[in-house]
Amino acid sequence: MIIATTIAEVRAQVREWKQAGLTVGLVPTMGYLHEGHAKLIDQAISMCQRVVVSTFVNPTQFAPNEDLDSYPRDFDRDCALLRAHGCSMVFYPLVSEMYEPDAATYVEILSEMPKQLCGKTRPTHFRGVCTVVSKLFNIVTPDKAFFGQKDAQQLAIIRRMVRDMSYNIEIVGCPIVREEDGLAKSSRNTYLNTEERQAALILSKSIFLGQKLVAEGETNANKIIDAIVTNICTEPLARIDYVAVVDGITMMPVKKITDNVLVAMAVYIGKTRLIDNFIVEG
Ligand code: PAF
């Protein structure tokens, strides 16, 4: 596996691969990789001849009060996982490689979409995500890029950015990966102490409850929200940020459950903010 820390190294290697007629996949991550990332990488490897994984904790998507400094990092462990899964190149740049000190250009979707769900409490988050993903697309120029469905709003926003900016990149969404007891895998799960880890199960339990109600034929979005909220409130360590039912493409609230509706939540367990969701499929 090639370890690249500069944009120039990535460009030179990708140029070589492309001259040899090989397809290139990109899996953007912030490192501290877990089984969820591993599934993205496996998917990328099954669809592309060379796979680049970026592990960059992107400062522009964190607000000043958020966990940029404490965000977990372990590059050696990441490399071991990446090698085991057959990654061709890891891109591990310093912040100074990605952002000039006077960088002042952002990529931002100026619609209501990034203001919904996580955008309500994280108003600058998706601007940072779009900016860094756009830079990674320009650096790696992949044929396909792979994102997890756990960050459903991020995935929808990236698809919209790719459409609006005419990137010639196929975006592949990959299913949520869960721990055996149901908790969605996340690098932030490491913040939870033993009691909080147990309490965090209220998210997946509420997701499964919502799925059951939909499977039983409930089509009233408010009833689904009420049932989920009531369930989360049974957990004393949980504090709801949002529970919402939105259109799976536009992220705008809907009243009726139909195909491609997204049921999503963000819940604080102690100080840790966790997200989970499901898509209604026909
Ligand atoms: O989902 C993430 O880990 C990040 O938001 C991403 C897409 C790597 C951009 O920094």
PDB file of C-alpha atoms and ligand atoms in Angstrom:
ATOM      1  CA  MET A   1       0.000   0.000   0.000  1.00  0.00           C
ATOM      2  CA  ILE A   2       1.300   3.453  -0.941  1.00  0.00           C
ATOM      3  CA  ILE A   3       1.218   6.068   1.824  1.00  0.00           C
ATOM      4  CA  ALA A   4       0.846   9.516   0.246  1.00  0.00           C
ATOM      5  CA  THR A   5       0.946  12.707   2.263  1.00  0.00           C
ATOM      6  CA  THR A   6       1.061  15.245  -0.564  1.00  0.00           C
ATOM      7  CA  ILE A   7      -1.385  16.168  -3.308  1.00  0.00           C
ATOM      8  CA  ALA A   8       1.434  15.863  -5.886  1.00  0.00           C
ATOM      9  CA  GLU A   9       2.141  12.230  -4.901  1.00  0.00           C
ATOM     10  CA  VAL A  10      -1.531  11.295  -5.236  1.00  0.00           C
ATOM     11  CA  ARG A  11      -1.820  12.998  -8.623  1.00  0.00           C
ATOM     12  CA  ALA A  12       1.319  11.316 -10.002  1.00  0.00           C
ATOM     13  CA  GLN A  13       0.176   7.838  -8.916  1.00  0.00           C
ATOM     14  CA  VAL A  14      -3.406   8.251 -10.149  1.00  0.00           C
ATOM     15  CA  ARG A  15      -2.050   9.531 -13.511  1.00  0.00           C
ATOM     16  CA  GLU A  16       0.005   6.320 -13.830  1.00  0.00           C
ATOM     17  CA  TRP A  17      -3.010   4.132 -13.025  1.00  0.00           C
ATOM     18  CA  LYS A  18      -5.200   5.977 -15.488  1.00  0.00           C
ATOM     19  CA  GLN A  19      -2.556   5.732 -18.229  1.00  0.00           C
ATOM     20  CA  ALA A  20      -2.590   1.971 -17.615  1.00  0.00           C
ATOM     21  CA  GLY A  21      -6.384   2.017 -18.117  1.00  0.00           C
ATOM     22  CA  LEU A  22      -7.235   1.190 -14.482  1.00  0.00           C
ATOM     23  CA  THR A  23     -10.407   2.428 -12.745  1.00  0.00           C
ATOM     24  CA  VAL A  24      -9.981   4.354  -9.502  1.00  0.00           C
ATOM     25  CA  GLY A  25     -12.280   4.389  -6.467  1.00  0.00           C
ATOM     26  CA  LEU A  26     -12.137   6.872  -3.583  1.00  0.00           C
ATOM     27  CA  VAL A  27     -13.294   6.252  -0.015  1.00  0.00           C
ATOM     28  CA  PRO A  28     -13.124   9.567   1.886  1.00  0.00           C
ATOM     29  CA  THR A  29     -12.817   9.090   5.667  1.00  0.00           C
ATOM     30  CA  MET A  30     -11.599  10.939   8.727  1.00  0.00           C
ATOM     31  CA  GLY A  31      -9.609   7.893   9.877  1.00  0.00           C
ATOM     32  CA  TYR A  32     -10.026   5.884  13.085  1.00  0.00           C
ATOM     33  CA  LEU A  33     -11.424   3.236  10.802  1.00  0.00           C
ATOM     34  CA  HIS A  34     -13.945   0.622  11.882  1.00  0.00           C
ATOM     35  CA  GLU A  35     -15.938  -2.190  10.319  1.00  0.00           C
ATOM     36  CA  GLY A  36     -18.277   0.335   8.664  1.00  0.00           C
ATOM     37  CA  HIS A  37     -15.343   1.877   6.766  1.00  0.00           C
ATOM     38  CA  ALA A  38     -14.030  -1.627   5.992  1.00  0.00           C
ATOM     39  CA  LYS A  39     -17.327  -2.414   4.245  1.00  0.00           C
ATOM     40  CA  LEU A  40     -16.998   0.770   2.139  1.00  0.00           C
ATOM     41  CA  ILE A  41     -13.467  -0.249   1.181  1.00  0.00           C
ATOM     42  CA  ASP A  42     -14.564  -3.818   0.317  1.00  0.00           C
ATOM     43  CA  GLN A  43     -17.348  -2.381  -1.851  1.00  0.00           C
ATOM     44  CA  ALA A  44     -14.873  -0.029  -3.562  1.00  0.00           C
ATOM     45  CA  ILE A  45     -12.446  -2.896  -4.200  1.00  0.00           C
ATOM     46  CA  SER A  46     -15.217  -4.998  -5.735  1.00  0.00           C
ATOM     47  CA  MET A  47     -16.058  -2.179  -8.173  1.00  0.00           C
ATOM     48  CA  CYS A  48     -12.688  -0.508  -8.933  1.00  0.00           C
ATOM     49  CA  GLN A  49      -9.211  -1.730  -9.903  1.00  0.00           C
ATOM     50  CA  ARG A  50      -7.411   0.713  -7.602  1.00  0.00           C
ATOM     51  CA  VAL A  51      -8.779   2.169  -4.358  1.00  0.00           C
ATOM     52  CA  VAL A  52      -7.620   5.339  -2.605  1.00  0.00           C
ATOM     53  CA  VAL A  53      -8.713   5.905   0.996  1.00  0.00           C
ATOM     54  CA  SER A  54      -8.254   9.389   2.447  1.00  0.00           C
ATOM     55  CA  THR A  55      -7.905   9.686   6.229  1.00  0.00           C
ATOM     56  CA  PHE A  56      -8.118  13.393   6.944  1.00  0.00           C
ATOM     57  CA  VAL A  57      -9.786  14.964   9.980  1.00  0.00           C
ATOM     58  CA  ASN A  58     -11.187  17.954   8.142  1.00  0.00           C
ATOM     59  CA  PRO A  59     -11.179  21.093  10.328  1.00  0.00           C
ATOM     60  CA  THR A  60     -13.633  23.056   8.154  1.00  0.00           C
ATOM     61  CA  GLN A  61     -16.524  20.728   9.000  1.00  0.00           C
ATOM     62  CA  PHE A  62     -16.148  21.227  12.770  1.00  0.00           C
ATOM     63  CA  ALA A  63     -17.596  24.284  14.541  1.00  0.00           C
ATOM     64  CA  PRO A  64     -15.366  25.909  17.206  1.00  0.00           C
ATOM     65  CA  ASN A  65     -17.371  24.229  20.015  1.00  0.00           C
ATOM     66  CA  GLU A  66     -17.120  20.739  18.460  1.00  0.00           C
ATOM     67  CA  ASP A  67     -14.748  17.796  18.909  1.00  0.00           C
ATOM     68  CA  LEU A  68     -12.005  18.553  16.339  1.00  0.00           C
ATOM     69  CA  ASP A  69      -9.155  18.286  18.872  1.00  0.00           C
ATOM     70  CA  SER A  70     -10.481  15.211  20.651  1.00  0.00           C
ATOM     71  CA  TYR A  71     -11.607  13.399  17.467  1.00  0.00           C
ATOM     72  CA  PRO A  72      -9.968   9.931  17.726  1.00  0.00           C
ATOM     73  CA  ARG A  73      -6.894   9.328  15.580  1.00  0.00           C
ATOM     74  CA  ASP A  74      -4.679   6.238  15.087  1.00  0.00           C
ATOM     75  CA  PHE A  75      -2.906   6.201  11.748  1.00  0.00           C
ATOM     76  CA  ASP A  76      -0.906   2.989  12.363  1.00  0.00           C
ATOM     77  CA  ARG A  77      -4.073   1.081  13.225  1.00  0.00           C
ATOM     78  CA  ASP A  78      -5.795   2.577  10.159  1.00  0.00           C
ATOM     79  CA  CYS A  79      -2.916   1.423   7.929  1.00  0.00           C
ATOM     80  CA  ALA A  80      -3.156  -2.132   9.290  1.00  0.00           C
ATOM     81  CA  LEU A  81      -6.888  -2.259   8.474  1.00  0.00           C
ATOM     82  CA  LEU A  82      -6.336  -0.703   5.050  1.00  0.00           C
ATOM     83  CA  ARG A  83      -3.566  -3.184   4.155  1.00  0.00           C
ATOM     84  CA  ALA A  84      -5.706  -6.111   5.316  1.00  0.00           C
ATOM     85  CA  HIS A  85      -8.542  -4.964   3.052  1.00  0.00           C
ATOM     86  CA  GLY A  86      -6.375  -4.385  -0.033  1.00  0.00           C
ATOM     87  CA  CYS A  87      -6.365  -0.580  -0.236  1.00  0.00           C
ATOM     88  CA  SER A  88      -3.983   0.618  -2.985  1.00  0.00           C
ATOM     89  CA  MET A  89      -3.113   4.032  -1.535  1.00  0.00           C
ATOM     90  CA  VAL A  90      -3.893   5.950   1.650  1.00  0.00           C
ATOM     91  CA  PHE A  91      -3.904   9.742   1.440  1.00  0.00           C
ATOM     92  CA  TYR A  92      -2.971  11.186   4.834  1.00  0.00           C
ATOM     93  CA  PRO A  93      -2.292  14.901   4.383  1.00  0.00           C
ATOM     94  CA  LEU A  94      -1.495  17.538   6.990  1.00  0.00           C
ATOM     95  CA  VAL A  95      -4.025  20.342   7.355  1.00  0.00           C
ATOM     96  CA  SER A  96      -1.437  22.671   5.756  1.00  0.00           C
ATOM     97  CA  GLU A  97      -1.344  20.432   2.649  1.00  0.00           C
ATOM     98  CA  MET A  98      -5.124  20.700   2.219  1.00  0.00           C
ATOM     99  CA  TYR A  99      -5.690  24.318   3.225  1.00  0.00           C
ATOM    100  CA  GLU A 100      -3.460  27.343   2.548  1.00  0.00           C
ATOM    101  CA  PRO A 101      -3.413  29.661   5.584  1.00  0.00           C
ATOM    102  CA  ASP A 102      -5.505  32.200   3.639  1.00  0.00           C
ATOM    103  CA  ALA A 103      -7.852  29.684   1.950  1.00  0.00           C
ATOM    104  CA  ALA A 104     -11.170  31.476   1.449  1.00  0.00           C
ATOM    105  CA  THR A 105     -13.066  29.407  -1.127  1.00  0.00           C
ATOM    106  CA  TYR A 106     -15.892  27.115  -0.061  1.00  0.00           C
ATOM    107  CA  VAL A 107     -18.316  24.810  -1.829  1.00  0.00           C
ATOM    108  CA  GLU A 108     -21.795  25.269  -0.411  1.00  0.00           C
ATOM    109  CA  ILE A 109     -25.271  24.201  -1.459  1.00  0.00           C
ATOM    110  CA  LEU A 110     -27.434  27.308  -1.160  1.00  0.00           C
ATOM    111  CA  SER A 111     -30.770  25.558  -0.696  1.00  0.00           C
ATOM    112  CA  GLU A 112     -32.723  24.444   2.358  1.00  0.00           C
ATOM    113  CA  MET A 113     -31.184  20.957   2.091  1.00  0.00           C
ATOM    114  CA  PRO A 114     -28.079  21.477   4.275  1.00  0.00           C
ATOM    115  CA  LYS A 115     -30.158  23.445   6.809  1.00  0.00           C
ATOM    116  CA  GLN A 116     -32.359  20.450   7.674  1.00  0.00           C
ATOM    117  CA  LEU A 117     -31.622  17.654  10.206  1.00  0.00           C
ATOM    118  CA  CYS A 118     -27.957  17.900  11.310  1.00  0.00           C
ATOM    119  CA  GLY A 119     -27.680  21.334   9.645  1.00  0.00           C
ATOM    120  CA  LYS A 120     -29.956  22.836  12.317  1.00  0.00           C
ATOM    121  CA  THR A 121     -27.387  22.389  15.079  1.00  0.00           C
ATOM    122  CA  ARG A 122     -24.340  22.251  12.765  1.00  0.00           C
ATOM    123  CA  PRO A 123     -24.971  25.199  10.389  1.00  0.00           C
ATOM    124  CA  THR A 124     -21.480  25.257   8.797  1.00  0.00           C
ATOM    125  CA  HIS A 125     -20.878  21.494   8.817  1.00  0.00           C
ATOM    126  CA  PHE A 126     -21.991  20.610   5.272  1.00  0.00           C
ATOM    127  CA  ARG A 127     -20.154  23.561   3.764  1.00  0.00           C
ATOM    128  CA  GLY A 128     -16.965  22.058   5.235  1.00  0.00           C
ATOM    129  CA  VAL A 129     -17.882  18.567   4.020  1.00  0.00           C
ATOM    130  CA  CYS A 130     -18.663  19.768   0.476  1.00  0.00           C
ATOM    131  CA  THR A 131     -15.450  21.809   0.360  1.00  0.00           C
ATOM    132  CA  VAL A 132     -13.164  18.972   1.445  1.00  0.00           C
ATOM    133  CA  VAL A 133     -14.939  16.312  -0.641  1.00  0.00           C
ATOM    134  CA  SER A 134     -14.777  18.606  -3.645  1.00  0.00           C
ATOM    135  CA  LYS A 135     -11.028  19.066  -3.058  1.00  0.00           C
ATOM    136  CA  LEU A 136     -10.558  15.290  -2.689  1.00  0.00           C
ATOM    137  CA  PHE A 137     -12.460  14.757  -5.943  1.00  0.00           C
ATOM    138  CA  ASN A 138     -10.159  17.266  -7.685  1.00  0.00           C
ATOM    139  CA  ILE A 139      -7.023  15.661  -6.203  1.00  0.00           C
ATOM    140  CA  VAL A 140      -7.895  11.982  -6.759  1.00  0.00           C
ATOM    141  CA  THR A 141     -10.219  12.347  -9.802  1.00  0.00           C
ATOM    142  CA  PRO A 142     -11.872   8.983  -9.017  1.00  0.00           C
ATOM    143  CA  ASP A 143     -14.318   7.160 -11.275  1.00  0.00           C
ATOM    144  CA  LYS A 144     -16.443   6.242  -8.264  1.00  0.00           C
ATOM    145  CA  ALA A 145     -16.626   7.468  -4.653  1.00  0.00           C
ATOM    146  CA  PHE A 146     -18.101   5.546  -1.726  1.00  0.00           C
ATOM    147  CA  PHE A 147     -20.074   6.979   1.226  1.00  0.00           C
ATOM    148  CA  GLY A 148     -22.005   5.366   4.084  1.00  0.00           C
ATOM    149  CA  GLN A 149     -25.780   5.566   4.394  1.00  0.00           C
ATOM    150  CA  LYS A 150     -25.375   6.249   8.125  1.00  0.00           C
ATOM    151  CA  ASP A 151     -24.585   9.855   7.170  1.00  0.00           C
ATOM    152  CA  ALA A 152     -27.712   9.963   5.007  1.00  0.00           C
ATOM    153  CA  GLN A 153     -27.870  13.750   4.763  1.00  0.00           C
ATOM    154  CA  GLN A 154     -24.191  13.916   3.823  1.00  0.00           C
ATOM    155  CA  LEU A 155     -24.733  11.300   1.111  1.00  0.00           C
ATOM    156  CA  ALA A 156     -27.724  13.206  -0.323  1.00  0.00           C
ATOM    157  CA  ILE A 157     -25.756  16.473  -0.241  1.00  0.00           C
ATOM    158  CA  ILE A 158     -22.740  14.924  -1.995  1.00  0.00           C
ATOM    159  CA  ARG A 159     -25.035  13.519  -4.710  1.00  0.00           C
ATOM    160  CA  ARG A 160     -26.531  16.990  -5.160  1.00  0.00           C
ATOM    161  CA  MET A 161     -23.090  18.632  -5.293  1.00  0.00           C
ATOM    162  CA  VAL A 162     -21.906  16.110  -7.889  1.00  0.00           C
ATOM    163  CA  ARG A 163     -24.999  16.822  -9.989  1.00  0.00           C
ATOM    164  CA  ASP A 164     -24.800  20.607  -9.649  1.00  0.00           C
ATOM    165  CA  MET A 165     -21.029  20.793 -10.250  1.00  0.00           C
ATOM    166  CA  SER A 166     -21.037  18.214 -13.097  1.00  0.00           C
ATOM    167  CA  TYR A 167     -18.450  15.956 -11.490  1.00  0.00           C
ATOM    168  CA  ASN A 168     -17.974  12.875 -13.663  1.00  0.00           C
ATOM    169  CA  ILE A 169     -17.972  10.617 -10.590  1.00  0.00           C
ATOM    170  CA  GLU A 170     -20.436   7.882  -9.662  1.00  0.00           C
ATOM    171  CA  ILE A 171     -21.479   8.135  -6.006  1.00  0.00           C
ATOM    172  CA  VAL A 172     -22.056   4.743  -4.399  1.00  0.00           C
ATOM    173  CA  GLY A 173     -24.025   4.665  -1.119  1.00  0.00           C
ATOM    174  CA  CYS A 174     -23.345   1.709   1.204  1.00  0.00           C
ATOM    175  CA  PRO A 175     -25.639   0.307   3.925  1.00  0.00           C
ATOM    176  CA  ILE A 176     -25.280   1.077   7.641  1.00  0.00           C
ATOM    177  CA  VAL A 177     -23.064  -1.414   9.487  1.00  0.00           C
ATOM    178  CA  ARG A 178     -24.164  -2.254  13.034  1.00  0.00           C
ATOM    179  CA  GLU A 179     -22.574  -3.813  16.108  1.00  0.00           C
ATOM    180  CA  GLU A 180     -24.063  -7.184  17.064  1.00  0.00           C
ATOM    181  CA  ASP A 181     -26.401  -5.488  19.546  1.00  0.00           C
ATOM    182  CA  GLY A 182     -27.651  -3.013  16.899  1.00  0.00           C
ATOM    183  CA  LEU A 183     -25.648   0.174  17.579  1.00  0.00           C
ATOM    184  CA  ALA A 184     -24.599   1.773  14.279  1.00  0.00           C
ATOM    185  CA  LYS A 185     -20.786   1.710  13.938  1.00  0.00           C
ATOM    186  CA  SER A 186     -19.196   5.123  14.391  1.00  0.00           C
ATOM    187  CA  SER A 187     -15.771   6.449  15.351  1.00  0.00           C
ATOM    188  CA  ARG A 188     -17.577   8.537  17.995  1.00  0.00           C
ATOM    189  CA  ASN A 189     -18.802   5.372  19.795  1.00  0.00           C
ATOM    190  CA  THR A 190     -15.360   5.347  21.451  1.00  0.00           C
ATOM    191  CA  TYR A 191     -16.418   8.437  23.467  1.00  0.00           C
ATOM    192  CA  LEU A 192     -19.074   6.385  25.304  1.00  0.00           C
ATOM    193  CA  ASN A 193     -18.401   4.947  28.766  1.00  0.00           C
ATOM    194  CA  THR A 194     -19.892   1.556  29.690  1.00  0.00           C
ATOM    195  CA  GLU A 195     -23.176   2.996  30.942  1.00  0.00           C
ATOM    196  CA  GLU A 196     -23.515   5.316  27.941  1.00  0.00           C
ATOM    197  CA  ARG A 197     -22.670   2.499  25.512  1.00  0.00           C
ATOM    198  CA  GLN A 198     -25.656   0.573  26.911  1.00  0.00           C
ATOM    199  CA  ALA A 199     -27.877   3.674  26.798  1.00  0.00           C
ATOM    200  CA  ALA A 200     -26.870   4.321  23.165  1.00  0.00           C
ATOM    201  CA  LEU A 201     -28.832   1.228  22.138  1.00  0.00           C
ATOM    202  CA  ILE A 202     -31.945   3.404  22.385  1.00  0.00           C
ATOM    203  CA  LEU A 203     -31.084   4.788  18.914  1.00  0.00           C
ATOM    204  CA  SER A 204     -31.086   1.462  17.071  1.00  0.00           C
ATOM    205  CA  LYS A 205     -34.028   0.189  19.137  1.00  0.00           C
ATOM    206  CA  SER A 206     -36.007   3.261  18.063  1.00  0.00           C
ATOM    207  CA  ILE A 207     -34.946   2.766  14.442  1.00  0.00           C
ATOM    208  CA  PHE A 208     -36.143  -0.841  14.564  1.00  0.00           C
ATOM    209  CA  LEU A 209     -39.407   0.333  16.162  1.00  0.00           C
ATOM    210  CA  GLY A 210     -39.924   2.832  13.332  1.00  0.00           C
ATOM    211  CA  GLN A 211     -39.193   0.134  10.731  1.00  0.00           C
ATOM    212  CA  LYS A 212     -41.709  -2.180  12.410  1.00  0.00           C
ATOM    213  CA  LEU A 213     -44.440   0.481  12.386  1.00  0.00           C
ATOM    214  CA  VAL A 214     -43.796   1.201   8.691  1.00  0.00           C
ATOM    215  CA  ALA A 215     -43.825  -2.551   7.915  1.00  0.00           C
ATOM    216  CA  GLU A 216     -47.170  -2.799   9.735  1.00  0.00           C
ATOM    217  CA  GLY A 217     -48.581  -0.153   7.388  1.00  0.00           C
ATOM    218  CA  GLU A 218     -48.314   3.121   9.347  1.00  0.00           C
ATOM    219  CA  THR A 219     -48.146   5.958   6.800  1.00  0.00           C
ATOM    220  CA  ASN A 220     -48.520   8.994   9.091  1.00  0.00           C
ATOM    221  CA  ALA A 221     -45.057  10.537   9.532  1.00  0.00           C
ATOM    222  CA  ASN A 222     -46.031  12.320  12.766  1.00  0.00           C
ATOM    223  CA  LYS A 223     -47.146   9.052  14.340  1.00  0.00           C
ATOM    224  CA  ILE A 224     -43.772   7.492  13.519  1.00  0.00           C
ATOM    225  CA  ILE A 225     -41.973  10.520  14.978  1.00  0.00           C
ATOM    226  CA  ASP A 226     -44.140  10.446  18.150  1.00  0.00           C
ATOM    227  CA  ALA A 227     -43.533   6.728  18.697  1.00  0.00           C
ATOM    228  CA  ILE A 228     -39.766   7.140  18.244  1.00  0.00           C
ATOM    229  CA  VAL A 229     -39.596  10.222  20.500  1.00  0.00           C
ATOM    230  CA  THR A 230     -41.614   8.443  23.225  1.00  0.00           C
ATOM    231  CA  ASN A 231     -39.285   5.469  23.009  1.00  0.00           C
ATOM    232  CA  ILE A 232     -36.103   7.576  23.210  1.00  0.00           C
ATOM    233  CA  CYS A 233     -37.506   9.446  26.238  1.00  0.00           C
ATOM    234  CA  THR A 234     -37.553   6.165  28.198  1.00  0.00           C
ATOM    235  CA  GLU A 235     -33.724   6.362  28.285  1.00  0.00           C
ATOM    236  CA  PRO A 236     -32.604   8.831  31.007  1.00  0.00           C
ATOM    237  CA  LEU A 237     -29.147   9.409  29.454  1.00  0.00           C
ATOM    238  CA  ALA A 238     -30.613  10.337  26.055  1.00  0.00           C
ATOM    239  CA  ARG A 239     -31.347  13.898  24.876  1.00  0.00           C
ATOM    240  CA  ILE A 240     -32.981  14.289  21.475  1.00  0.00           C
ATOM    241  CA  ASP A 241     -31.437  16.689  18.968  1.00  0.00           C
ATOM    242  CA  TYR A 242     -33.956  15.759  16.264  1.00  0.00           C
ATOM    243  CA  VAL A 243     -36.207  12.982  15.035  1.00  0.00           C
ATOM    244  CA  ALA A 244     -37.455  13.693  11.517  1.00  0.00           C
ATOM    245  CA  VAL A 245     -39.154  12.139   8.517  1.00  0.00           C
ATOM    246  CA  VAL A 246     -37.933  13.718   5.272  1.00  0.00           C
ATOM    247  CA  ASP A 247     -37.786  13.153   1.547  1.00  0.00           C
ATOM    248  CA  GLY A 248     -34.720  10.952   0.885  1.00  0.00           C
ATOM    249  CA  ILE A 249     -33.414  13.234  -1.885  1.00  0.00           C
ATOM    250  CA  THR A 250     -34.323  16.792  -0.862  1.00  0.00           C
ATOM    251  CA  MET A 251     -34.196  16.261   2.939  1.00  0.00           C
ATOM    252  CA  MET A 252     -37.394  18.337   3.288  1.00  0.00           C
ATOM    253  CA  PRO A 253     -39.990  17.176   5.853  1.00  0.00           C
ATOM    254  CA  VAL A 254     -42.854  14.991   4.600  1.00  0.00           C
ATOM    255  CA  LYS A 255     -46.174  14.135   6.210  1.00  0.00           C
ATOM    256  CA  LYS A 256     -46.763  10.769   4.582  1.00  0.00           C
ATOM    257  CA  ILE A 257     -44.539   7.686   4.512  1.00  0.00           C
ATOM    258  CA  THR A 258     -43.798   6.664   0.920  1.00  0.00           C
ATOM    259  CA  ASP A 259     -40.879   4.941  -0.800  1.00  0.00           C
ATOM    260  CA  ASN A 260     -37.532   6.715  -0.438  1.00  0.00           C
ATOM    261  CA  VAL A 261     -38.557   8.590   2.684  1.00  0.00           C
ATOM    262  CA  LEU A 262     -35.758   8.924   5.249  1.00  0.00           C
ATOM    263  CA  VAL A 263     -36.490   8.497   8.960  1.00  0.00           C
ATOM    264  CA  ALA A 264     -33.514  10.044  10.778  1.00  0.00           C
ATOM    265  CA  MET A 265     -32.452  10.983  14.281  1.00  0.00           C
ATOM    266  CA  ALA A 266     -29.628  12.616  16.210  1.00  0.00           C
ATOM    267  CA  VAL A 267     -29.493  11.937  19.936  1.00  0.00           C
ATOM    268  CA  TYR A 268     -27.015  12.993  22.606  1.00  0.00           C
ATOM    269  CA  ILE A 269     -25.962  10.213  24.943  1.00  0.00           C
ATOM    270  CA  GLY A 270     -24.213  12.179  27.665  1.00  0.00           C
ATOM    271  CA  LYS A 271     -22.016  14.571  25.670  1.00  0.00           C
ATOM    272  CA  THR A 272     -21.767  12.331  22.596  1.00  0.00           C
ATOM    273  CA  ARG A 273     -24.016  13.116  19.649  1.00  0.00           C
ATOM    274  CA  LEU A 274     -24.965   9.984  17.694  1.00  0.00           C
ATOM    275  CA  ILE A 275     -27.013   9.599  14.509  1.00  0.00           C
ATOM    276  CA  ASP A 276     -29.001   6.759  12.982  1.00  0.00           C
ATOM    277  CA  ASN A 277     -31.619   6.365  10.270  1.00  0.00           C
ATOM    278  CA  PHE A 278     -33.506   4.129   7.880  1.00  0.00           C
ATOM    279  CA  ILE A 279     -34.837   4.561   4.367  1.00  0.00           C
ATOM    280  CA  VAL A 280     -38.311   3.332   3.488  1.00  0.00           C
ATOM    281  CA  GLU A 281     -37.918   1.003   0.522  1.00  0.00           C
ATOM    282  CA  GLY A 282     -40.688  -0.352  -1.647  1.00  0.00           C
TER     283      GLY A 282
HETATM  284  O1  PAF B   1     -18.042  11.100   6.638  1.00  0.00           O
HETATM  285  C1  PAF B   1     -16.905  11.514   6.923  1.00  0.00           C
HETATM  286  O2  PAF B   1     -16.089  10.840   7.530  1.00  0.00           O
HETATM  287  C2  PAF B   1     -16.512  12.934   6.504  1.00  0.00           C
HETATM  288  O3  PAF B   1     -17.587  13.805   6.612  1.00  0.00           O
HETATM  289  C3  PAF B   1     -15.900  12.992   5.088  1.00  0.00           C
HETATM  290  C4  PAF B   1     -16.893  12.595   4.018  1.00  0.00           C
HETATM  291  C5  PAF B   1     -14.681  12.089   5.019  1.00  0.00           C
HETATM  292  C6  PAF B   1     -15.439  14.419   4.791  1.00  0.00           C
HETATM  293  O4  PAF B   1     -14.474  14.859   5.686  1.00  0.00           O
END
